Coordinates of C-alpha atoms in Angstrom, one line a residue:
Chain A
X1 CA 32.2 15.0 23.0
X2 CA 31.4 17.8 20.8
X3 CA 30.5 20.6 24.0
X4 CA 32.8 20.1 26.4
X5 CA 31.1 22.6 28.9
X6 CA 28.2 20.5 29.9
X7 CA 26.6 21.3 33.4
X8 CA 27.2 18.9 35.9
X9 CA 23.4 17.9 35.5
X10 CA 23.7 17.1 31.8
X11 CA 26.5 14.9 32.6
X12 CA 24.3 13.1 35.5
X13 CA 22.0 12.6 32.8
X14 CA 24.3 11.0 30.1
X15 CA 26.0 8.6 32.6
X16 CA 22.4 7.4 33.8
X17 CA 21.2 7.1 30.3
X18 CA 24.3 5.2 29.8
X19 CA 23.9 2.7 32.9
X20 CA 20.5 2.2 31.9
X21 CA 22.0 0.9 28.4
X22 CA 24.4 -1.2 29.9
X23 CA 22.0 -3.1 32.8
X24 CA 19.8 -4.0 29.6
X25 CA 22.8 -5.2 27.3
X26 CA 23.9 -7.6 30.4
X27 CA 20.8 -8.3 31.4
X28 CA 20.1 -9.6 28.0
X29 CA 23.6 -11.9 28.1
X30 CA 22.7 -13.2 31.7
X31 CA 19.2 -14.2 30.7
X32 CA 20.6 -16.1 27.7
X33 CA 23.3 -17.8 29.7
X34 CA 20.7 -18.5 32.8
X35 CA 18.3 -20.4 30.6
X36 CA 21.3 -22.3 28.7
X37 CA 23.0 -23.1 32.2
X38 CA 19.6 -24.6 33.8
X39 CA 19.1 -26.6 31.2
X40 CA 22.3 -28.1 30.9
X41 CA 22.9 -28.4 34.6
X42 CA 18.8 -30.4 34.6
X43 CA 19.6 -32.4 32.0
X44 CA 23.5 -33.7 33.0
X45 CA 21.4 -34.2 36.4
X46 CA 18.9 -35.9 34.7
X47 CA 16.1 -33.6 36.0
X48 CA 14.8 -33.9 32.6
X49 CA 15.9 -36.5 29.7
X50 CA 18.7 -35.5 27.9
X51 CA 17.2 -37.6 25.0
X52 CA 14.4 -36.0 24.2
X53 CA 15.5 -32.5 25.8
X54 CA 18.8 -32.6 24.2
X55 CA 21.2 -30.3 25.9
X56 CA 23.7 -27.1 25.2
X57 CA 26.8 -29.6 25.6
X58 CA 24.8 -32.0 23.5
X59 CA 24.3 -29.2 20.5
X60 CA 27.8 -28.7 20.6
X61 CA 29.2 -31.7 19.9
X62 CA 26.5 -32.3 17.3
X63 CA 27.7 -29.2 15.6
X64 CA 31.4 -30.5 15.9
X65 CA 30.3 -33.9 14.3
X66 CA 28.5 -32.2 11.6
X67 CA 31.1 -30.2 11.4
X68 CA 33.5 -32.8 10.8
X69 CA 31.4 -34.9 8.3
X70 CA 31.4 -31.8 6.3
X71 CA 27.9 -31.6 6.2
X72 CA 27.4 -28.3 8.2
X73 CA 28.1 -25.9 5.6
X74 CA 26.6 -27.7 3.3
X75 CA 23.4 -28.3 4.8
X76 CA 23.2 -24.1 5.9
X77 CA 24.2 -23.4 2.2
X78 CA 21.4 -25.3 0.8
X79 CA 18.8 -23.7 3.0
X80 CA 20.4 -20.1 2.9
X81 CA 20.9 -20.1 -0.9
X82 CA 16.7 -21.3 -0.7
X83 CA 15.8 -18.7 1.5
X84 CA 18.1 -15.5 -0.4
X85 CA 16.8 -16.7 -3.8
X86 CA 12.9 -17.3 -2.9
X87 CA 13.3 -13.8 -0.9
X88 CA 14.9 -11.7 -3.5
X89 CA 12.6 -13.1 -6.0
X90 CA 9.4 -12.1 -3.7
X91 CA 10.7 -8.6 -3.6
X92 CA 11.4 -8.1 -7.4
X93 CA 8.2 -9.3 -7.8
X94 CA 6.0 -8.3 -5.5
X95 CA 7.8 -4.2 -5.9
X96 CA 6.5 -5.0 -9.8
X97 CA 2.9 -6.1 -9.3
X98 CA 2.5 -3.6 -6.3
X99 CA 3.7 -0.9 -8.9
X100 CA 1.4 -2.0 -11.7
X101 CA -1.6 -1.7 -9.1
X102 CA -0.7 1.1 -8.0
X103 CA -0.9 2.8 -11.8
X104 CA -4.2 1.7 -12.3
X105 CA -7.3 2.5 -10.0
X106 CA -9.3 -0.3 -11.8
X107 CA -6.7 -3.2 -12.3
X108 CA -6.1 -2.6 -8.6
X109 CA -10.2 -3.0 -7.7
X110 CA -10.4 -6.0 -9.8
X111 CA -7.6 -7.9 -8.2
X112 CA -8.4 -6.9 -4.9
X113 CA -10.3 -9.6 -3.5
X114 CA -7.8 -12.2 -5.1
X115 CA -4.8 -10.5 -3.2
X116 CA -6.9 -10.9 0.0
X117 CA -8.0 -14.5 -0.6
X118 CA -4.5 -15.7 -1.5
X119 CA -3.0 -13.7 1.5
X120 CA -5.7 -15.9 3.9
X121 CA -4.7 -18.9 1.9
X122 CA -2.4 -21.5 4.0
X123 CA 0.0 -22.0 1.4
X124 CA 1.4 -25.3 2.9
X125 CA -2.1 -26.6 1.7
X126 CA -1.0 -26.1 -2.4
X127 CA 2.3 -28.4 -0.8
X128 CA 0.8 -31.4 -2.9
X129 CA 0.5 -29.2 -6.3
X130 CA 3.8 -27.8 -6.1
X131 CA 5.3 -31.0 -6.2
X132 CA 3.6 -32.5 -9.1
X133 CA 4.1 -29.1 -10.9
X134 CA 7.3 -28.3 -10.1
X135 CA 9.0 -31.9 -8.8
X136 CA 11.1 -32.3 -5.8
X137 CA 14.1 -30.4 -6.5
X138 CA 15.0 -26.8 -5.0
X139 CA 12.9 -24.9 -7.0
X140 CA 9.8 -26.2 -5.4
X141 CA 11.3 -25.2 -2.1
X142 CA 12.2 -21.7 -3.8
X143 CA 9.0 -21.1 -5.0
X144 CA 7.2 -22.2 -1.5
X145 CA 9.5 -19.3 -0.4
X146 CA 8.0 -16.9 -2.8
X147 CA 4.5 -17.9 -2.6
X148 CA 4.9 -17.3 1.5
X149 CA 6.2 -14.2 1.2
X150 CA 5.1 -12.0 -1.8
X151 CA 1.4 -11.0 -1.1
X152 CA 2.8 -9.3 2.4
X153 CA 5.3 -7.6 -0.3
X154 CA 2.8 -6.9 -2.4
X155 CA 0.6 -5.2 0.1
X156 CA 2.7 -3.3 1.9
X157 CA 4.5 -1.8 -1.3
X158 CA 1.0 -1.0 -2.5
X159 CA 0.0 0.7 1.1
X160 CA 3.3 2.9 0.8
X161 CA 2.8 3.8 -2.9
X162 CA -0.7 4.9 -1.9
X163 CA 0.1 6.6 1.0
X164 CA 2.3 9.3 -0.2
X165 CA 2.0 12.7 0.4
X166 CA -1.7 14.2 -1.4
X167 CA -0.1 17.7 -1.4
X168 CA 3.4 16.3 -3.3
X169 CA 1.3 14.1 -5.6
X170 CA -0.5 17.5 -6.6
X171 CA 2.4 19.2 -7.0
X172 CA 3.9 16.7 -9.3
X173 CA 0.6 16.8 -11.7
X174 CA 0.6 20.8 -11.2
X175 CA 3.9 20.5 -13.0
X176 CA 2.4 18.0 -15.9
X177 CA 4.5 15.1 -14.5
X178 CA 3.8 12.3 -16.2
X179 CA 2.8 8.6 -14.2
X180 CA 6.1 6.9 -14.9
X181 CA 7.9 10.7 -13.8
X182 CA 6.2 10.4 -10.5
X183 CA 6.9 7.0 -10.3
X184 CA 10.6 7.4 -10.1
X185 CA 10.9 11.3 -8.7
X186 CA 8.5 10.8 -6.1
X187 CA 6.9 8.0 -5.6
X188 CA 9.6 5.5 -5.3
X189 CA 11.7 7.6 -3.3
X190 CA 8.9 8.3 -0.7
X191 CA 8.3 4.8 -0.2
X192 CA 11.7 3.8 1.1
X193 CA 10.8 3.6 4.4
X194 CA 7.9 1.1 3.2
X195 CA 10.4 -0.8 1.5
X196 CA 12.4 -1.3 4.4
X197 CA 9.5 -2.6 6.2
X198 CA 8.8 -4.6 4.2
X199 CA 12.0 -6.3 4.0
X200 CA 11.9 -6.8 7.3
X201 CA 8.8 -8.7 7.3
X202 CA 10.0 -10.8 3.9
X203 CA 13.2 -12.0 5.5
X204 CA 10.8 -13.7 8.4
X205 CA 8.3 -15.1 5.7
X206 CA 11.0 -16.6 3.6
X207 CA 12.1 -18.1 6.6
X208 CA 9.2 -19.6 7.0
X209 CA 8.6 -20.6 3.4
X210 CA 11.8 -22.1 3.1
X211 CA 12.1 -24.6 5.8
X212 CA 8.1 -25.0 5.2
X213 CA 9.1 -26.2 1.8
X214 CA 11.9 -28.4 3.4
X215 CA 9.2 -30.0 5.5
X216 CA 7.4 -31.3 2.6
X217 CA 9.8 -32.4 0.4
X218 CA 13.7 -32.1 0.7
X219 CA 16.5 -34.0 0.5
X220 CA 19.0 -31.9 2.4
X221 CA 18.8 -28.3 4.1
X222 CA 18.2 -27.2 7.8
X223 CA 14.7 -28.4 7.6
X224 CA 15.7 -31.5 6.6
X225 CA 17.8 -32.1 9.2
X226 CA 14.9 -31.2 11.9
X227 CA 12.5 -33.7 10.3
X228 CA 15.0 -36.5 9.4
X229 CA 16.4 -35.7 13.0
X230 CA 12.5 -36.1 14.3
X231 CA 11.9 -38.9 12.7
X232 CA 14.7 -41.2 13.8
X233 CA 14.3 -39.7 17.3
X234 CA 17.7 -37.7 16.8
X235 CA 16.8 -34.6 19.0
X236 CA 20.0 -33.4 19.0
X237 CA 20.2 -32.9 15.5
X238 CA 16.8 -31.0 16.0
X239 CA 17.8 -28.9 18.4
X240 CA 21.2 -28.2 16.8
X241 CA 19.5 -27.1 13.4
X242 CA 17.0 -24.8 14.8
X243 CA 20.2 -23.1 16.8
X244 CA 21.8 -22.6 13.8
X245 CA 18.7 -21.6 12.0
X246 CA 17.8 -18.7 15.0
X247 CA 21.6 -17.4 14.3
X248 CA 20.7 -16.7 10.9
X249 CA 17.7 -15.8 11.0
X250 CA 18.6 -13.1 13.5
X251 CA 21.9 -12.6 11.5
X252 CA 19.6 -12.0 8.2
X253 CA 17.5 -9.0 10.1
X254 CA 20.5 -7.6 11.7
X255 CA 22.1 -6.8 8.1
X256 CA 18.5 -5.5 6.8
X257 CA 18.0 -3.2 9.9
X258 CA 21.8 -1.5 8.9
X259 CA 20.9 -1.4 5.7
X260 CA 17.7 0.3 6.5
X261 CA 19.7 2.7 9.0
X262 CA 22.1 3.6 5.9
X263 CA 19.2 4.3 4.0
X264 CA 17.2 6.2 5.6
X265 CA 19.8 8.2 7.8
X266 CA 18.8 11.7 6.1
Chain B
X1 CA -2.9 37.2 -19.1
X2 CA -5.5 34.9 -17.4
X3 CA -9.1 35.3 -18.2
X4 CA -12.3 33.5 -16.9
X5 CA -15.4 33.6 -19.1
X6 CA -18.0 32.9 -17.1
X7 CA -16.9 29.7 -16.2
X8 CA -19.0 27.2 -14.3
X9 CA -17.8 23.8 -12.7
X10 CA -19.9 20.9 -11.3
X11 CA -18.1 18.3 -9.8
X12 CA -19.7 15.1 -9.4
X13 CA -19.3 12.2 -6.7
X14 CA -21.3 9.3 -5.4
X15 CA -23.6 11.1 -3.7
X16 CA -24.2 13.8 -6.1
X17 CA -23.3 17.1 -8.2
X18 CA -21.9 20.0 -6.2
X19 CA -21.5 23.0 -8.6
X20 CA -18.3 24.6 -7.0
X21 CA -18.0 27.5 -9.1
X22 CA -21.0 29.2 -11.5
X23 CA -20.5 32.0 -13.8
X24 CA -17.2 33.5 -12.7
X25 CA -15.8 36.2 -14.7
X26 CA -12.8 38.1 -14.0
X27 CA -9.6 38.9 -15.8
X28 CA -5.6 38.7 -14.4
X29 CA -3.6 40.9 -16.4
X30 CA -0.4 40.6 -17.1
X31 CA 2.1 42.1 -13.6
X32 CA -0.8 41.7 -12.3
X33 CA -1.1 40.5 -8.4
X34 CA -4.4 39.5 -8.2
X35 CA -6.2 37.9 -4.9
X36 CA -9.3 35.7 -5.2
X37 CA -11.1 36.2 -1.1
X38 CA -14.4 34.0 -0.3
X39 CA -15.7 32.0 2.6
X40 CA -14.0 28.8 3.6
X41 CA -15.4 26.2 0.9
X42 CA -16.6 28.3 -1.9
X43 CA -14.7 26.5 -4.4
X44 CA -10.8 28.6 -4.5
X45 CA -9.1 25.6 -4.6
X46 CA -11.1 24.9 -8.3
X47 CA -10.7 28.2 -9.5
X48 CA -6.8 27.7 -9.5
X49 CA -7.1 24.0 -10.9
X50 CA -9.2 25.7 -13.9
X51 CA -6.4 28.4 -14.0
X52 CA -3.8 25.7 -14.7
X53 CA -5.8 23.4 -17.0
X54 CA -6.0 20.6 -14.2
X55 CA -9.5 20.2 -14.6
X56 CA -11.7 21.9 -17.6
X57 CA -15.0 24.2 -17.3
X58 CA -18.3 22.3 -17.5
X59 CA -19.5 25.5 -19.6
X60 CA -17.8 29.1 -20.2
X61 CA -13.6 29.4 -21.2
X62 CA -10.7 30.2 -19.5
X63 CA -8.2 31.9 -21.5
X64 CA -4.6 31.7 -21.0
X65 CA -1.8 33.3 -22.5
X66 CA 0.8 31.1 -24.5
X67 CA 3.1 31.3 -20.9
X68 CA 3.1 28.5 -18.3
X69 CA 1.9 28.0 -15.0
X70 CA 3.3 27.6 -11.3
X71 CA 1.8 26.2 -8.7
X72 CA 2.4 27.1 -5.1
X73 CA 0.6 24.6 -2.8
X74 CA -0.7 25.3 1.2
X75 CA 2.4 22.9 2.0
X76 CA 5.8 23.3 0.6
X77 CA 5.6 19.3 -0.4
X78 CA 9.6 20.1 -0.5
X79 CA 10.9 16.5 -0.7
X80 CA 12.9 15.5 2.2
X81 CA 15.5 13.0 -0.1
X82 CA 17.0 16.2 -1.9
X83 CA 18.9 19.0 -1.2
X84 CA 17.5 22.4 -1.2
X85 CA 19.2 22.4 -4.7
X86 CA 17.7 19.2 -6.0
X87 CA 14.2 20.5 -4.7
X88 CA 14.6 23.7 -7.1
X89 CA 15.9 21.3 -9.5
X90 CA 13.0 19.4 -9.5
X91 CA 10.4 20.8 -12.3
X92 CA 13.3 21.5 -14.3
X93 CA 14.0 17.5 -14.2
X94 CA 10.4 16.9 -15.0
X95 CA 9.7 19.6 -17.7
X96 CA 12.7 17.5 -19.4
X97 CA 14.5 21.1 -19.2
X98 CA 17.7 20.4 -17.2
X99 CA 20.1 22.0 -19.4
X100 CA 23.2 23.7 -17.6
X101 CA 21.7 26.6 -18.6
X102 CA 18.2 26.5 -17.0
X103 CA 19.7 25.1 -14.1
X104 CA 22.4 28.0 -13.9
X105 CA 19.3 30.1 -14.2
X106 CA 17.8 28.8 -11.3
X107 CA 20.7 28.7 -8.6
X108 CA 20.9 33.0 -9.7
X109 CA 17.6 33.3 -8.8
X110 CA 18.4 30.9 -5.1
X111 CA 21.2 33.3 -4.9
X112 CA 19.6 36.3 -5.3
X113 CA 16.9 35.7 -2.9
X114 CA 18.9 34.6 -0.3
X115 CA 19.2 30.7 -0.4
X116 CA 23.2 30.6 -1.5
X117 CA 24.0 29.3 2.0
X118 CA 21.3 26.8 2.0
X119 CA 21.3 25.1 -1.6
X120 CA 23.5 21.9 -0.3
X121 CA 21.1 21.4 3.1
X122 CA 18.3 18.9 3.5
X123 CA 15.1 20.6 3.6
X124 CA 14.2 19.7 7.1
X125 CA 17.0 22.0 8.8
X126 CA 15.7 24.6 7.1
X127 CA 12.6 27.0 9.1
X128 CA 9.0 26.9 7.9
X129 CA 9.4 30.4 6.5
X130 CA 12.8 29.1 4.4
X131 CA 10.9 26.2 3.0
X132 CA 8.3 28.4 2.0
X133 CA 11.0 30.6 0.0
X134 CA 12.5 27.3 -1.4
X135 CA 8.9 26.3 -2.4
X136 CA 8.4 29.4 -4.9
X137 CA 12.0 29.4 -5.6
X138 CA 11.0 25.7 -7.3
X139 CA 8.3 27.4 -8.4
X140 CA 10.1 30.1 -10.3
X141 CA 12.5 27.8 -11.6
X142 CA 10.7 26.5 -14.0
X143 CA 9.9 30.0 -15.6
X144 CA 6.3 30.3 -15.4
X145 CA 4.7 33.4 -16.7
X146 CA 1.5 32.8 -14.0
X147 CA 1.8 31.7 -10.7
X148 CA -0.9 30.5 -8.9
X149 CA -0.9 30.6 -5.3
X150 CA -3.1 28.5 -3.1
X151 CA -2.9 29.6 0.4
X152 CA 0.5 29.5 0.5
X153 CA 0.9 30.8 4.1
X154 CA -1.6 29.2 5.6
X155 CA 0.4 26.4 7.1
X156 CA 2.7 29.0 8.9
X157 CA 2.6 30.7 12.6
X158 CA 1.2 34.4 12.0
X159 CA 4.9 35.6 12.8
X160 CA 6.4 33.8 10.0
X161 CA 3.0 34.6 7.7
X162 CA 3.8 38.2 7.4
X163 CA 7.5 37.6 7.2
X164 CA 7.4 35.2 4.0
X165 CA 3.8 37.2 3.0
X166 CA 6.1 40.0 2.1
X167 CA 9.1 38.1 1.0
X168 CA 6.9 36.2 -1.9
X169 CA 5.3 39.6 -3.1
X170 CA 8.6 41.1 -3.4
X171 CA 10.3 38.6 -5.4
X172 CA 7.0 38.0 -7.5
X173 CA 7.2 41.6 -7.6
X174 CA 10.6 42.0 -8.6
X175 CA 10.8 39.6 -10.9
X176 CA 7.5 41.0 -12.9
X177 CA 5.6 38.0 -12.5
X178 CA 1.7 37.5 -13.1
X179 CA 0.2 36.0 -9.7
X180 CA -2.9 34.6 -8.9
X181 CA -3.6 34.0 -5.1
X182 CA -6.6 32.6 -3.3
X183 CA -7.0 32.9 0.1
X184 CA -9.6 33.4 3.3
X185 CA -7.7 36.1 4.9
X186 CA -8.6 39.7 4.2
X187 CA -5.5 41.1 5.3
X188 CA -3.3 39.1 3.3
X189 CA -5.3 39.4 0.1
X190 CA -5.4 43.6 0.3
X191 CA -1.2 43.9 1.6
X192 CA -0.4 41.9 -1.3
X193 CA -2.7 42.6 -4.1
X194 CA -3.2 45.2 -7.1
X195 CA -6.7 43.8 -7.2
X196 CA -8.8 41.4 -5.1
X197 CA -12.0 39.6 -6.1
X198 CA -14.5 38.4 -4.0
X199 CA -16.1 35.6 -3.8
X200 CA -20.0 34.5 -2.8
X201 CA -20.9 31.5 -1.2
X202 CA -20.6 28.1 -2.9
X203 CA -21.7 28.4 -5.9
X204 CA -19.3 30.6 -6.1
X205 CA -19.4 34.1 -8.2
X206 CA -18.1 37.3 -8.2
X207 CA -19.1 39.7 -6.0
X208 CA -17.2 42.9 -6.2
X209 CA -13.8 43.7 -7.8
X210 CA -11.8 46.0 -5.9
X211 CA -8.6 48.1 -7.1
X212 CA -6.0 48.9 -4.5
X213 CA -3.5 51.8 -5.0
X214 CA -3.0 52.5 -1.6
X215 CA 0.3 52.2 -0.1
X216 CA 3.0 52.0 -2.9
X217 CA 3.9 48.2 -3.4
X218 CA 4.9 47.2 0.2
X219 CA 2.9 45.4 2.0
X220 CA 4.1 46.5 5.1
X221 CA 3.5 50.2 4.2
X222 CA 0.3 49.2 3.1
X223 CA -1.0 47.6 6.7
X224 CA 0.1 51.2 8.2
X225 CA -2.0 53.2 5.8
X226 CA -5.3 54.0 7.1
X227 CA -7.1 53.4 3.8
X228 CA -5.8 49.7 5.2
X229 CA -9.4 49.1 7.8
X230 CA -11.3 50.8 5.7
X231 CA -10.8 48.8 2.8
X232 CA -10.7 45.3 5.7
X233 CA -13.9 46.4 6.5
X234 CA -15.8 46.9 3.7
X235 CA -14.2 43.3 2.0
X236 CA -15.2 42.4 5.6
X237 CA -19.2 42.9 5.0
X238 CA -19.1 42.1 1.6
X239 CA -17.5 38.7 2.6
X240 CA -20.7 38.3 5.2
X241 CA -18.7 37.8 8.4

């Protein structure tokens, strides 16, 4: 406590706020536990079937087998190194290509309509091309990744290059700054926040591209295991890899939200 | 020294030419504080982006001494990521000027003016009236012989206005800079001034040129004096409002 002479109201106020903190954070455990516990408890009474529902004792023993066929890590490595590699990459390039649009008014106006076009594209529908370009081996699945994620990096870099400050962007011409000086004194610094963002929203997308790009061709990964798993009627292993895959997922945008809160904490 | 011969600028957009200023003549010289007054729209924001060579005349000259210029925005634009040091830093970085010495140079002058206990602090826990002193103290960093001022109190609470009013015209003062300042407010323009212009409508031109002596150099002094409304008033009518 840095002032320990608060009135006795203030203090009212602080435990409430902290109650209030606490009903949510057990609130949130409870809900969690209430749906895993029904659906155990319906499927070992065979409410539902087991078989096709799978079940949370099911998942786990799953993840012991998997576990002790030494497959486990290996299969989350495979789809994590995917997914770090195809997002990273979107990043890099998208930060480049929203840079270079942002330095010129007309290369920016003529490329327009192409950013917006491939943004509407379903990109599972160039599936088919990738393969026969790029074969069947990780890569495609990395560059699935990338093409899922980098226009949304692209556009929201571009949207937070634009949008700084009018009255700082004068003041940096008023001094004769030139573009690449105002590049790295101002505008890259005021776009952190839009960087952030954006990672937030990449990490999902890659997601997304990654186990998309499993989907269509793979031979091992987390999305592998779903569709192998759906196709010989294994639902435990489906159930079991989409567990694992909500862990990380949450996992990966837990680290980028501390990053951002390191960041940005002036 | 700053000089406009009559100077005329059309600016053009989509739906046509707007000529913001035509035929302006008037000279800054060197000390000099001078005040540009007009209606709201009559083009000051031009006159001071001629001054610094940010846009050039459609016809006429403006002539500038060999000195540089300093710009002093409606907003601070101090940038939130630096220090109140790294702000004053910052034309010094991109002038390609950040030599030990220069930058020696500039903390004397934070010093001097009262920002010694502020240099290592993030601009946003400073006051609107401190930013505002951080903002010319960037300004003046960079050595200008001219400064240009655009409304630089506009953005603050009338309390704070006449606080930092006469905190910029001392230190522009003491340090015998040149100053240009544009501004809608007649007060402001006769407390700080050793000369104001005004300005018609848009297109704007000069209407009158008025000396003021009154007062010594203080601005506060200045407001008491009674040749203070008389001078208000007769900017006031020549102004139209």
């Amino acid at each position: 406590m840095k002032n320990p002479t608060y009135s006795r109201e203030h203090i009212a106020y602080l435990k409430k706020q902290r109650n209030k903190k606490i009903i949510v954070h057990f609130s949130r455990v409870l809900l969690l536990a209430a749906v895993l516990g029904i659906w155990e408890i319906c499927a070992q009474c065979k409410v539902i079937d087991p078989f096709i529902t799978s079940s949370p004792s099911r998942v786990i023993k799953t993840l012991g087998n998997l576990y002790a066929d030494g497959t486990l890590f290996y299969h989350i490595g495979i789809t994590l190194m995917e997914t770090l590699v195809g997002f990273a990459l979107a990043v890099v390039l998208g930060y480049a290509v929203a840079i270079v649009l942002w330095s010129s008014d007309t290369v920016r106006k003529v490329l327009e309509p192409y950013v917006v076009v491939l943004n509407s594209l379903p990109k599972i529908a160039l599936g088919p091309l990738i393969i026969i370009w790029i074969g069947t081996g990780y890569d495609a699945i990395i560059f699935m990744t990338v093409l899922v994620s980098i226009i949304v990096c692209i556009m929201n870099m571009l949207t937070g290059f634009i949008g700084v400050d009018a009255t700082k962007m004068t003041l940096m011409r008023s001094m004769g700054a030139s573009k690449l000086t105002t590049l790295r004194k101002l505008v890259i610094p005021a776009s952190l926040p839009a960087l952030m963002n954006t990672l937030k929203v990449a990490v999902g997308l890659a997601w997304i591209g990654s186990i998309m790009g499993e989907y269509i061709v793979s031979k091992a990964g987390l999305g592998y295991l779903i569709v192998y798993g759906g196709q010989v009627f294994k639902l435990d292993l489906v159930m079991t890899a989409t567990f694992i895959l909500c862990v990380l997922a949450g996992g990966m945008y837990g680290i980028i939200s501390l990053i951002e809160k390191y960041v940005t904490r002036n | 020294m700053l000089e406009f011969k009559s100077v005329s600028y059309t600016y053009h957009t989509k739906e046509g030419e707007t000529t913001a200023v035509s035929d302006l003549n008037f000279t800054v010289e060197n000390g000099q504080f001078v005040s540009v007054i007009g209606p709201s729209g009559c083009g000051k924001t031009t006159i001071l982006s001629l001054a610094a060579g940010l846009i050039a005349p459609s016809s006429g000259e403006v002539g500038r001494g060999d000195g540089e210029f300093g710009y002093m925005l409606q907003r601070d634009a101090l940038f939130p990521w630096r220090s109140v040091e790294g702000n004053i830093f910052l034309p010094l970085e991109v002038k390609k000027r950040n030599t030990p010495e220069k930058r020696a140079r500039a903390l004397e002058l934070a010093e001097k003016y009262g920002l010694k206990d502020f240099l290592k602090k993030s601009p946003n826990q400073l006051s609107g009236g401190m930013r505002q002193r951080v903002a010319l103290i960037r300004t003046l960093a960079a050595e200008p012989a001219i400064l240009l001022l655009d409304e630089p109190f506009s953005a603050l609470d009338y309390q704070t206005r006449l606080e930092v009013c006469d905190d910029v015209q001392r230190i522009i003062k003491s340090e015998k800079k040149t100053a240009l300042l544009v501004t809608h407010d007649i007060s402001e323009a006769i407390a700080l001034s050793d000369k104001v212009v005004v300005l018609s409508k848009r297109p704007a031109t000069v209407v009158s040129e008025h000396t003021i002596d009154f007062g010594g150099n203080c601005p506060k002094t200045r407001r008491e004096c009674a040749e203070f409304s008389v001078m208000f008033e007769l900017l006031r009518k020549e102004l139209g409002i």
